[in-house]
Tab-separated table of C-alpha atoms and ligand atoms in Angstrom:
chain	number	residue	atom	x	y	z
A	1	UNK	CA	64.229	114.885	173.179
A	2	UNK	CA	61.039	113.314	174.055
A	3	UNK	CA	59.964	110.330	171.828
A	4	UNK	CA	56.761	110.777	170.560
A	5	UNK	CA	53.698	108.890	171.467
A	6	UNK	CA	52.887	106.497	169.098
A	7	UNK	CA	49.412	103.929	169.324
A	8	UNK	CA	49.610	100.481	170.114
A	9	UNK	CA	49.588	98.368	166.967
A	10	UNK	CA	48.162	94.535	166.500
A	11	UNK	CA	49.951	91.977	164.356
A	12	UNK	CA	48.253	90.760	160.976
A	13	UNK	CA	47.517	87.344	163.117
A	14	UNK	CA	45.516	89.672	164.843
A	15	UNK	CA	44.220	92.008	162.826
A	16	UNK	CA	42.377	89.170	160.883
A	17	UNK	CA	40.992	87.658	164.155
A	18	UNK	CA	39.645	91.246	164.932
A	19	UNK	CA	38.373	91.388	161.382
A	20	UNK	CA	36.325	87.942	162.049
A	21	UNK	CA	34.334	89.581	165.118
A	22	UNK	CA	34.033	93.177	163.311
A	23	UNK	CA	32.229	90.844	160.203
A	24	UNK	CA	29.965	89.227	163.232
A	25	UNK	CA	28.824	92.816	163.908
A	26	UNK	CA	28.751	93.968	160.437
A	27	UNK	CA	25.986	91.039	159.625
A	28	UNK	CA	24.557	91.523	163.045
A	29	UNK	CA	23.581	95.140	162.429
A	30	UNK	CA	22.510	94.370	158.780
A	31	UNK	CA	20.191	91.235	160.066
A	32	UNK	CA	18.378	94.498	162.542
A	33	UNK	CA	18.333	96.951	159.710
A	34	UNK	CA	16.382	94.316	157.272
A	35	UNK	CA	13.936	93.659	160.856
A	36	UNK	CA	13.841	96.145	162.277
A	37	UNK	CA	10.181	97.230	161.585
A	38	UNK	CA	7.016	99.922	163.090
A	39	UNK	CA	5.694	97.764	166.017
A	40	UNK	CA	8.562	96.284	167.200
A	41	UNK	CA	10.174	96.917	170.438
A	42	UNK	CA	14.313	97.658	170.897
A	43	UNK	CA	14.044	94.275	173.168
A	44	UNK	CA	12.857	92.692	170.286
A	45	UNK	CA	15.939	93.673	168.205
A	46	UNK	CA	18.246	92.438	170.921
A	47	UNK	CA	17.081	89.517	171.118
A	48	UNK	CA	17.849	88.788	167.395
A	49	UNK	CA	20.801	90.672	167.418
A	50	UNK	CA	21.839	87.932	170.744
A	51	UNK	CA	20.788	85.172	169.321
A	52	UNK	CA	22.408	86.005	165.632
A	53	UNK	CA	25.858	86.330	167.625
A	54	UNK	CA	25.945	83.190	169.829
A	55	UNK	CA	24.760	81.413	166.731
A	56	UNK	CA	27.959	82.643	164.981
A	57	UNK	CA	30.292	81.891	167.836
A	58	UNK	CA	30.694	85.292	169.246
A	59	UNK	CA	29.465	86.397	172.749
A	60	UNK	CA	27.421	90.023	172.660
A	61	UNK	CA	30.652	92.086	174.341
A	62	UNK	CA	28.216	95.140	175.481
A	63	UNK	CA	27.347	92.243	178.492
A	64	UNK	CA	31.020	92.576	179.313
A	65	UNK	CA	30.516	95.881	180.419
A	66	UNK	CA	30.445	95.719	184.195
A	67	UNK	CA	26.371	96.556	184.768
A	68	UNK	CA	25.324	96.098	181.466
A	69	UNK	CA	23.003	93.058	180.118
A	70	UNK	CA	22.336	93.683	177.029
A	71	UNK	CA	23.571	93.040	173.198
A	72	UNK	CA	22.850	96.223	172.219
A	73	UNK	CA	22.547	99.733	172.676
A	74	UNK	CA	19.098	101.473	171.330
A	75	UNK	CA	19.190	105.162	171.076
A	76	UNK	CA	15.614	106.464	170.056
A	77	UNK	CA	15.149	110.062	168.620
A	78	UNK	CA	16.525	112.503	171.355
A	79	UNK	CA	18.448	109.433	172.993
A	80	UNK	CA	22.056	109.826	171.896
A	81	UNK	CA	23.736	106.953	172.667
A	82	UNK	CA	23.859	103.980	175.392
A	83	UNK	CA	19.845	103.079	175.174
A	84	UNK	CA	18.998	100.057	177.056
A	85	UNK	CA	16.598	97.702	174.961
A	86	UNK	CA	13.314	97.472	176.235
A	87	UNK	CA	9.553	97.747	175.938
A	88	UNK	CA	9.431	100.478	174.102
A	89	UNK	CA	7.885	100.079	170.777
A	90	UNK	CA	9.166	101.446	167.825
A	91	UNK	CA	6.898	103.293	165.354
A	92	UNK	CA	7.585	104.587	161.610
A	93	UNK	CA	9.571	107.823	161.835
A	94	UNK	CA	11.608	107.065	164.575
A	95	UNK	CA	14.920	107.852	164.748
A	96	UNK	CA	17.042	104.495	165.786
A	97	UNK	CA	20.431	104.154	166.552
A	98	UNK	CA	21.834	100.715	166.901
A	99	UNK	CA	25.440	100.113	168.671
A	100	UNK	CA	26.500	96.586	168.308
A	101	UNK	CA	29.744	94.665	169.283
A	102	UNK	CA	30.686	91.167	169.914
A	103	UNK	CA	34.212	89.267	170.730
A	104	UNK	CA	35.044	85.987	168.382
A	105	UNK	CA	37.818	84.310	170.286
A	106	UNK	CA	38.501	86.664	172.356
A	107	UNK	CA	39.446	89.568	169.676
A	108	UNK	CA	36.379	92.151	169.531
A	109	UNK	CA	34.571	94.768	167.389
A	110	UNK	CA	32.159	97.739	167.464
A	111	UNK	CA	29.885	99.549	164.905
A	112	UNK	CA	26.809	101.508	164.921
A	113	UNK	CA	24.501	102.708	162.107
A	114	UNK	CA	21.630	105.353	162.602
A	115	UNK	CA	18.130	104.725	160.812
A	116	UNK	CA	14.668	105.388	160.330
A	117	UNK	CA	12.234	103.215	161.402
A	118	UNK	CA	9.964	102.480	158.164
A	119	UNK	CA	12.673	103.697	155.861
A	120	UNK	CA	14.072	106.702	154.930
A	121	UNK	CA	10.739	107.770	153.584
A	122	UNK	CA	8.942	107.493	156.784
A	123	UNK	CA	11.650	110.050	158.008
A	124	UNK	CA	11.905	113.997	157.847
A	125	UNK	CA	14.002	115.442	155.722
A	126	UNK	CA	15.549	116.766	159.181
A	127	UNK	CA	16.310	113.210	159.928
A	128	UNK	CA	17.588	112.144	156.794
A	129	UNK	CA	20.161	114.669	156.615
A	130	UNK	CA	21.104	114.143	160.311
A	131	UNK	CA	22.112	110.676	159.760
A	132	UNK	CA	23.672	111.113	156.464
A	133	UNK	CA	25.497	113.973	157.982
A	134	UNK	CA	26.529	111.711	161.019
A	135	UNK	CA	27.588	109.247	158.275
A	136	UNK	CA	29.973	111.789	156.279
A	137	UNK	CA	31.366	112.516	158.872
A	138	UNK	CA	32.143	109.139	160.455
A	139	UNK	CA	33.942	108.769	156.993
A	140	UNK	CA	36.113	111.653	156.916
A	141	UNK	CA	37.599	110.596	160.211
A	142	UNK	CA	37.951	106.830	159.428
A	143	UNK	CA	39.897	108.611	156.087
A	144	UNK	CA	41.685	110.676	157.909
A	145	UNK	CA	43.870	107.797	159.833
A	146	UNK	CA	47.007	106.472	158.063
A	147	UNK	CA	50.400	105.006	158.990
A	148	UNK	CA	52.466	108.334	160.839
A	149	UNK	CA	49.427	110.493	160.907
A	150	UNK	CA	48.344	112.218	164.122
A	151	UNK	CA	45.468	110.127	165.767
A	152	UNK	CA	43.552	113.270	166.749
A	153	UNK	CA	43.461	114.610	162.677
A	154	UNK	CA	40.184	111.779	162.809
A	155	UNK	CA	38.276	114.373	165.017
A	156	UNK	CA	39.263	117.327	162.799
A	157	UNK	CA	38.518	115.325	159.936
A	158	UNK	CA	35.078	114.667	161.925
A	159	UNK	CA	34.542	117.911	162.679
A	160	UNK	CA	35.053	119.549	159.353
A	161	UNK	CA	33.097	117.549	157.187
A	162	UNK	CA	29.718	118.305	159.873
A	163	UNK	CA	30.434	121.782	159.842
A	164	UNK	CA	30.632	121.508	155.714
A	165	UNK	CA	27.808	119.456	155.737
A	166	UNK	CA	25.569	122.387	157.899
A	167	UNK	CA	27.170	124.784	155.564
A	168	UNK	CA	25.833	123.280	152.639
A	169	UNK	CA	21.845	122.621	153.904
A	170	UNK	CA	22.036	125.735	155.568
A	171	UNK	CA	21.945	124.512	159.153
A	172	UNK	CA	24.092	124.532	162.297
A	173	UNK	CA	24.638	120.830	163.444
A	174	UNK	CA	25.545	119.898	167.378
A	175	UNK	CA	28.832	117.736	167.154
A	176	UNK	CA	28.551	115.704	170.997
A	177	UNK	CA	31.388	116.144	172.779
A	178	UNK	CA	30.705	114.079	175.953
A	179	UNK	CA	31.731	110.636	174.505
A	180	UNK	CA	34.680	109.591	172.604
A	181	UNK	CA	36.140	106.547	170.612
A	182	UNK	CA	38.143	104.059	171.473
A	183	UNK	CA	41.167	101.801	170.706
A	184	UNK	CA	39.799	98.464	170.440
A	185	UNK	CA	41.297	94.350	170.264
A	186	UNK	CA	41.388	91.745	173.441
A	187	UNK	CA	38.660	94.213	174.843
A	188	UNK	CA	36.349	96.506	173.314
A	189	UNK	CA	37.388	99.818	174.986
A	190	UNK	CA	41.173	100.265	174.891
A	191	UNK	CA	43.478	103.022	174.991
A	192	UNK	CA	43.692	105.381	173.691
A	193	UNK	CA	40.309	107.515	173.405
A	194	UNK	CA	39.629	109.228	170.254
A	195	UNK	CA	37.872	112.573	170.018
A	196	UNK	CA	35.172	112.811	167.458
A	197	UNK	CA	35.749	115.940	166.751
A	198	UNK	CA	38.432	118.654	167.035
A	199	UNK	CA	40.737	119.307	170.292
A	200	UNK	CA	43.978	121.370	170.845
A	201	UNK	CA	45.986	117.850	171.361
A	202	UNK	CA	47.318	115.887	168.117
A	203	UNK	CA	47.590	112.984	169.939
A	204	UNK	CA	49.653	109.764	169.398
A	205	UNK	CA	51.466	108.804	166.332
A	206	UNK	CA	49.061	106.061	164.284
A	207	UNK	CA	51.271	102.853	164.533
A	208	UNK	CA	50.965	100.214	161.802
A	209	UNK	CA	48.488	97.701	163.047
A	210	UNK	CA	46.636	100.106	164.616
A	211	UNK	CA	42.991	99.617	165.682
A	212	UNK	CA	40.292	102.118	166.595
A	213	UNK	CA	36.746	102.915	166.502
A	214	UNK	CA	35.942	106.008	165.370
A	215	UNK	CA	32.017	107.086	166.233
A	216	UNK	CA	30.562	110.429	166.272
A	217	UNK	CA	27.549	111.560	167.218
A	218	UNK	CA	25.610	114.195	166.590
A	219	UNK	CA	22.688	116.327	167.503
A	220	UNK	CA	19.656	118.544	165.137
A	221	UNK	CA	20.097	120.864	168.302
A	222	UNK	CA	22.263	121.554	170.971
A	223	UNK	CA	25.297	119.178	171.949
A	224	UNK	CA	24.498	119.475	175.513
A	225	UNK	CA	23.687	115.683	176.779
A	226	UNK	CA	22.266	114.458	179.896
A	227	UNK	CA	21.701	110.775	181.215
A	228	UNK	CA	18.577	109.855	182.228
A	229	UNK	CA	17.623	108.281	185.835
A	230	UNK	CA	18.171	104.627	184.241
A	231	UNK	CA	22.440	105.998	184.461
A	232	UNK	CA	22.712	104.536	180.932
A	233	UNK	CA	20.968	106.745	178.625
A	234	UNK	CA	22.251	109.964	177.012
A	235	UNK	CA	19.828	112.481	175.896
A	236	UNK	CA	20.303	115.710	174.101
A	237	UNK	CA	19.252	118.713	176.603
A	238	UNK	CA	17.025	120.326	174.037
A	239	UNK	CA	15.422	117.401	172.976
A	240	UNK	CA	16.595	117.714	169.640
A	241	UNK	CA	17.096	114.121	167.642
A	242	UNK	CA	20.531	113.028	167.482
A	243	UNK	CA	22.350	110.061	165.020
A	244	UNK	CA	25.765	107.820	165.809
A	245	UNK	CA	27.619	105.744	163.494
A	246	UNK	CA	30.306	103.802	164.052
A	247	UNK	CA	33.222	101.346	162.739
A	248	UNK	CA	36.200	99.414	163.942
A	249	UNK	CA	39.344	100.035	161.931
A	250	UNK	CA	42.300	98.508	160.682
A	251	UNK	CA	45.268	101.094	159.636
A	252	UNK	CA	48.510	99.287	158.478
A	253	UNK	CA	50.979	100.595	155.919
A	254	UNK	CA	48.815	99.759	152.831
A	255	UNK	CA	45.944	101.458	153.831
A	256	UNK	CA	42.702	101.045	155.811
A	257	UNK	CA	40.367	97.931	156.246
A	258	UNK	CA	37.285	99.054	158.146
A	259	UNK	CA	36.662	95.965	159.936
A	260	UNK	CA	33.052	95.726	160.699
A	261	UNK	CA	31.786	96.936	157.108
A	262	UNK	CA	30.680	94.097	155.372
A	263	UNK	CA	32.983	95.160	152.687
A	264	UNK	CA	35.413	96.102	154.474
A	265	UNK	CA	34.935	99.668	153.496
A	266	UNK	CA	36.184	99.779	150.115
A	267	UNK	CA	33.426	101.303	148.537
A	268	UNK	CA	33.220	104.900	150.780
A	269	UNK	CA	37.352	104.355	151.006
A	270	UNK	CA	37.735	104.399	147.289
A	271	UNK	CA	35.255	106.938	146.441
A	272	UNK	CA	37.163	109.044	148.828
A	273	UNK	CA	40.226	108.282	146.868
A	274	UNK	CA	41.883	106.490	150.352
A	275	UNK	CA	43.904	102.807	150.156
A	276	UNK	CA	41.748	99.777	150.899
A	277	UNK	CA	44.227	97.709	152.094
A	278	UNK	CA	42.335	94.288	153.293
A	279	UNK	CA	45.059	91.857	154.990
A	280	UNK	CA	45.117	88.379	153.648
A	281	UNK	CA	46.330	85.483	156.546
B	1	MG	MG1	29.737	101.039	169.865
B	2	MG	MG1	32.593	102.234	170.575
């Protein structure tokens, strides 16, 4: 018979280097949500988010990316993902995503978080629940992955808890579909990709030592996406806001250690009744 597929898997060595760069991006991303402020523009928050990384010993990984300069990616309102920083000023209300990554020693990570600019009561309460939505269900894939589990039951996972979520308010969500996640370690993107929401495949068995980023993103409106003349941004079709969260995780046969939270995930893992299962060297 065929063997199954299985994911690669890192080593514990590993596994705590990757952790050091996926805490890098954790505090890098909680420096921009403390800054980030009405009157500010995205280049603004690169800038810090650059300078907070090199200070740390990491290098911003996004300027790895063959064409890319930047540290981050800044997705505003109907801007899905891949933003380029710029002059554009940000202004209470807006919608902000910020996608962050940086490689310590060669071993990388990669997280995003979704905000409003001027808090969440600056927002609608279309916004709020967009992101929070987002959120969920950025959770119920990352506690969907364990040890022998299929690796395409995180985009199920994904998918389910949106569509509950739209159930619930009463509204009918756009899950994107043009993007995936990623295996990550020695480089940010590896193989294999990882569908944020449901497909026909089950993919590869989840290996112990396994490492992925898991990111959906999601839409008010329509899923439909478009990039814009600059070839980097994605925008929804309808112009509908859209929200993207991501984190790099550790699976291994104890449990889960999401390795750019700053706690590692333990407090969304063990309300959700998974195993936080940090690795000590
Ligand atoms: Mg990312
Ligand atoms: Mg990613």
């Amino acid at each position: 018979m065929f063997g199954r597929r299985q994911t690669p898997g890192k080593t514990t060595e590993q596994v705590l280097l990757m952790r050091t760069a996926g805490l890098l991006v954790g505090q890098t991303l909680e420096l921009l949500e403390r800054e980030c402020r009405d009157g500010l523009t995205t280049l603004d928050l690169d800038v810090l988010a650059e300078d907070f990384i090199r200070a740390h010993g990491g290098i911003p990984n996004f300027q790895l990316v063959p064409g890319y300069s930047h540290t981050l990616c800044t997705s505003v309102n109907d801007e899905i993902v891949h933003g380029i920083p710029g002059g554009r000023v940000l202004r209470d209300g807006d919608l902000l995503s910020i996608d962050c990554g940086a490689d310590v020693d060669g071993w990388n990570g990669d997280a995003a978080v979704s905000l409003v600019v001027g808090g969440p009561d600056a927002g609608t309460d279309a916004d709020r629940q967009l992101i929070a939505t987002t959120q969920d269900g950025m959770w119920a894939g990352i506690t969907a992955l364990a040890v022998g589990a299929r690796l395409y039951a995180v985009g199920d996972a994904v998918e389910a808890s949106i569509i509950a979520s739209g159930e619930a308010q009463g509204h009918d969500y756009g899950i994107v579909e043009d993007y995936v996640g990623h295996g990550i370690g020695r480089t940010m993107h590896e193989d294999p990709q990882i569908p944020n929401y449901g497909v026909r495949d089950r993919g590869p068995v989840v290996r112990s030592g396994f490492t992925g980023a898991i990111e959906p993103m999601v839409t008010w409106g329509s899923a439909d996406s478009r990039v814009l003349a600059d070839d980097w941004t994605v925008v929804t079709t309808d112009g509908s806001r859209a929200a993207h969260w991501e984190n790099s995780v550790a699976v291994t046969d104890s449990g889960l250690w999401v390795l750019t939270a700053l706690d590692g995930g333990r407090a969304r893992l063990e309300a959700a009744g998974a195993a936080y299962a940090p690795l000590a060297g």
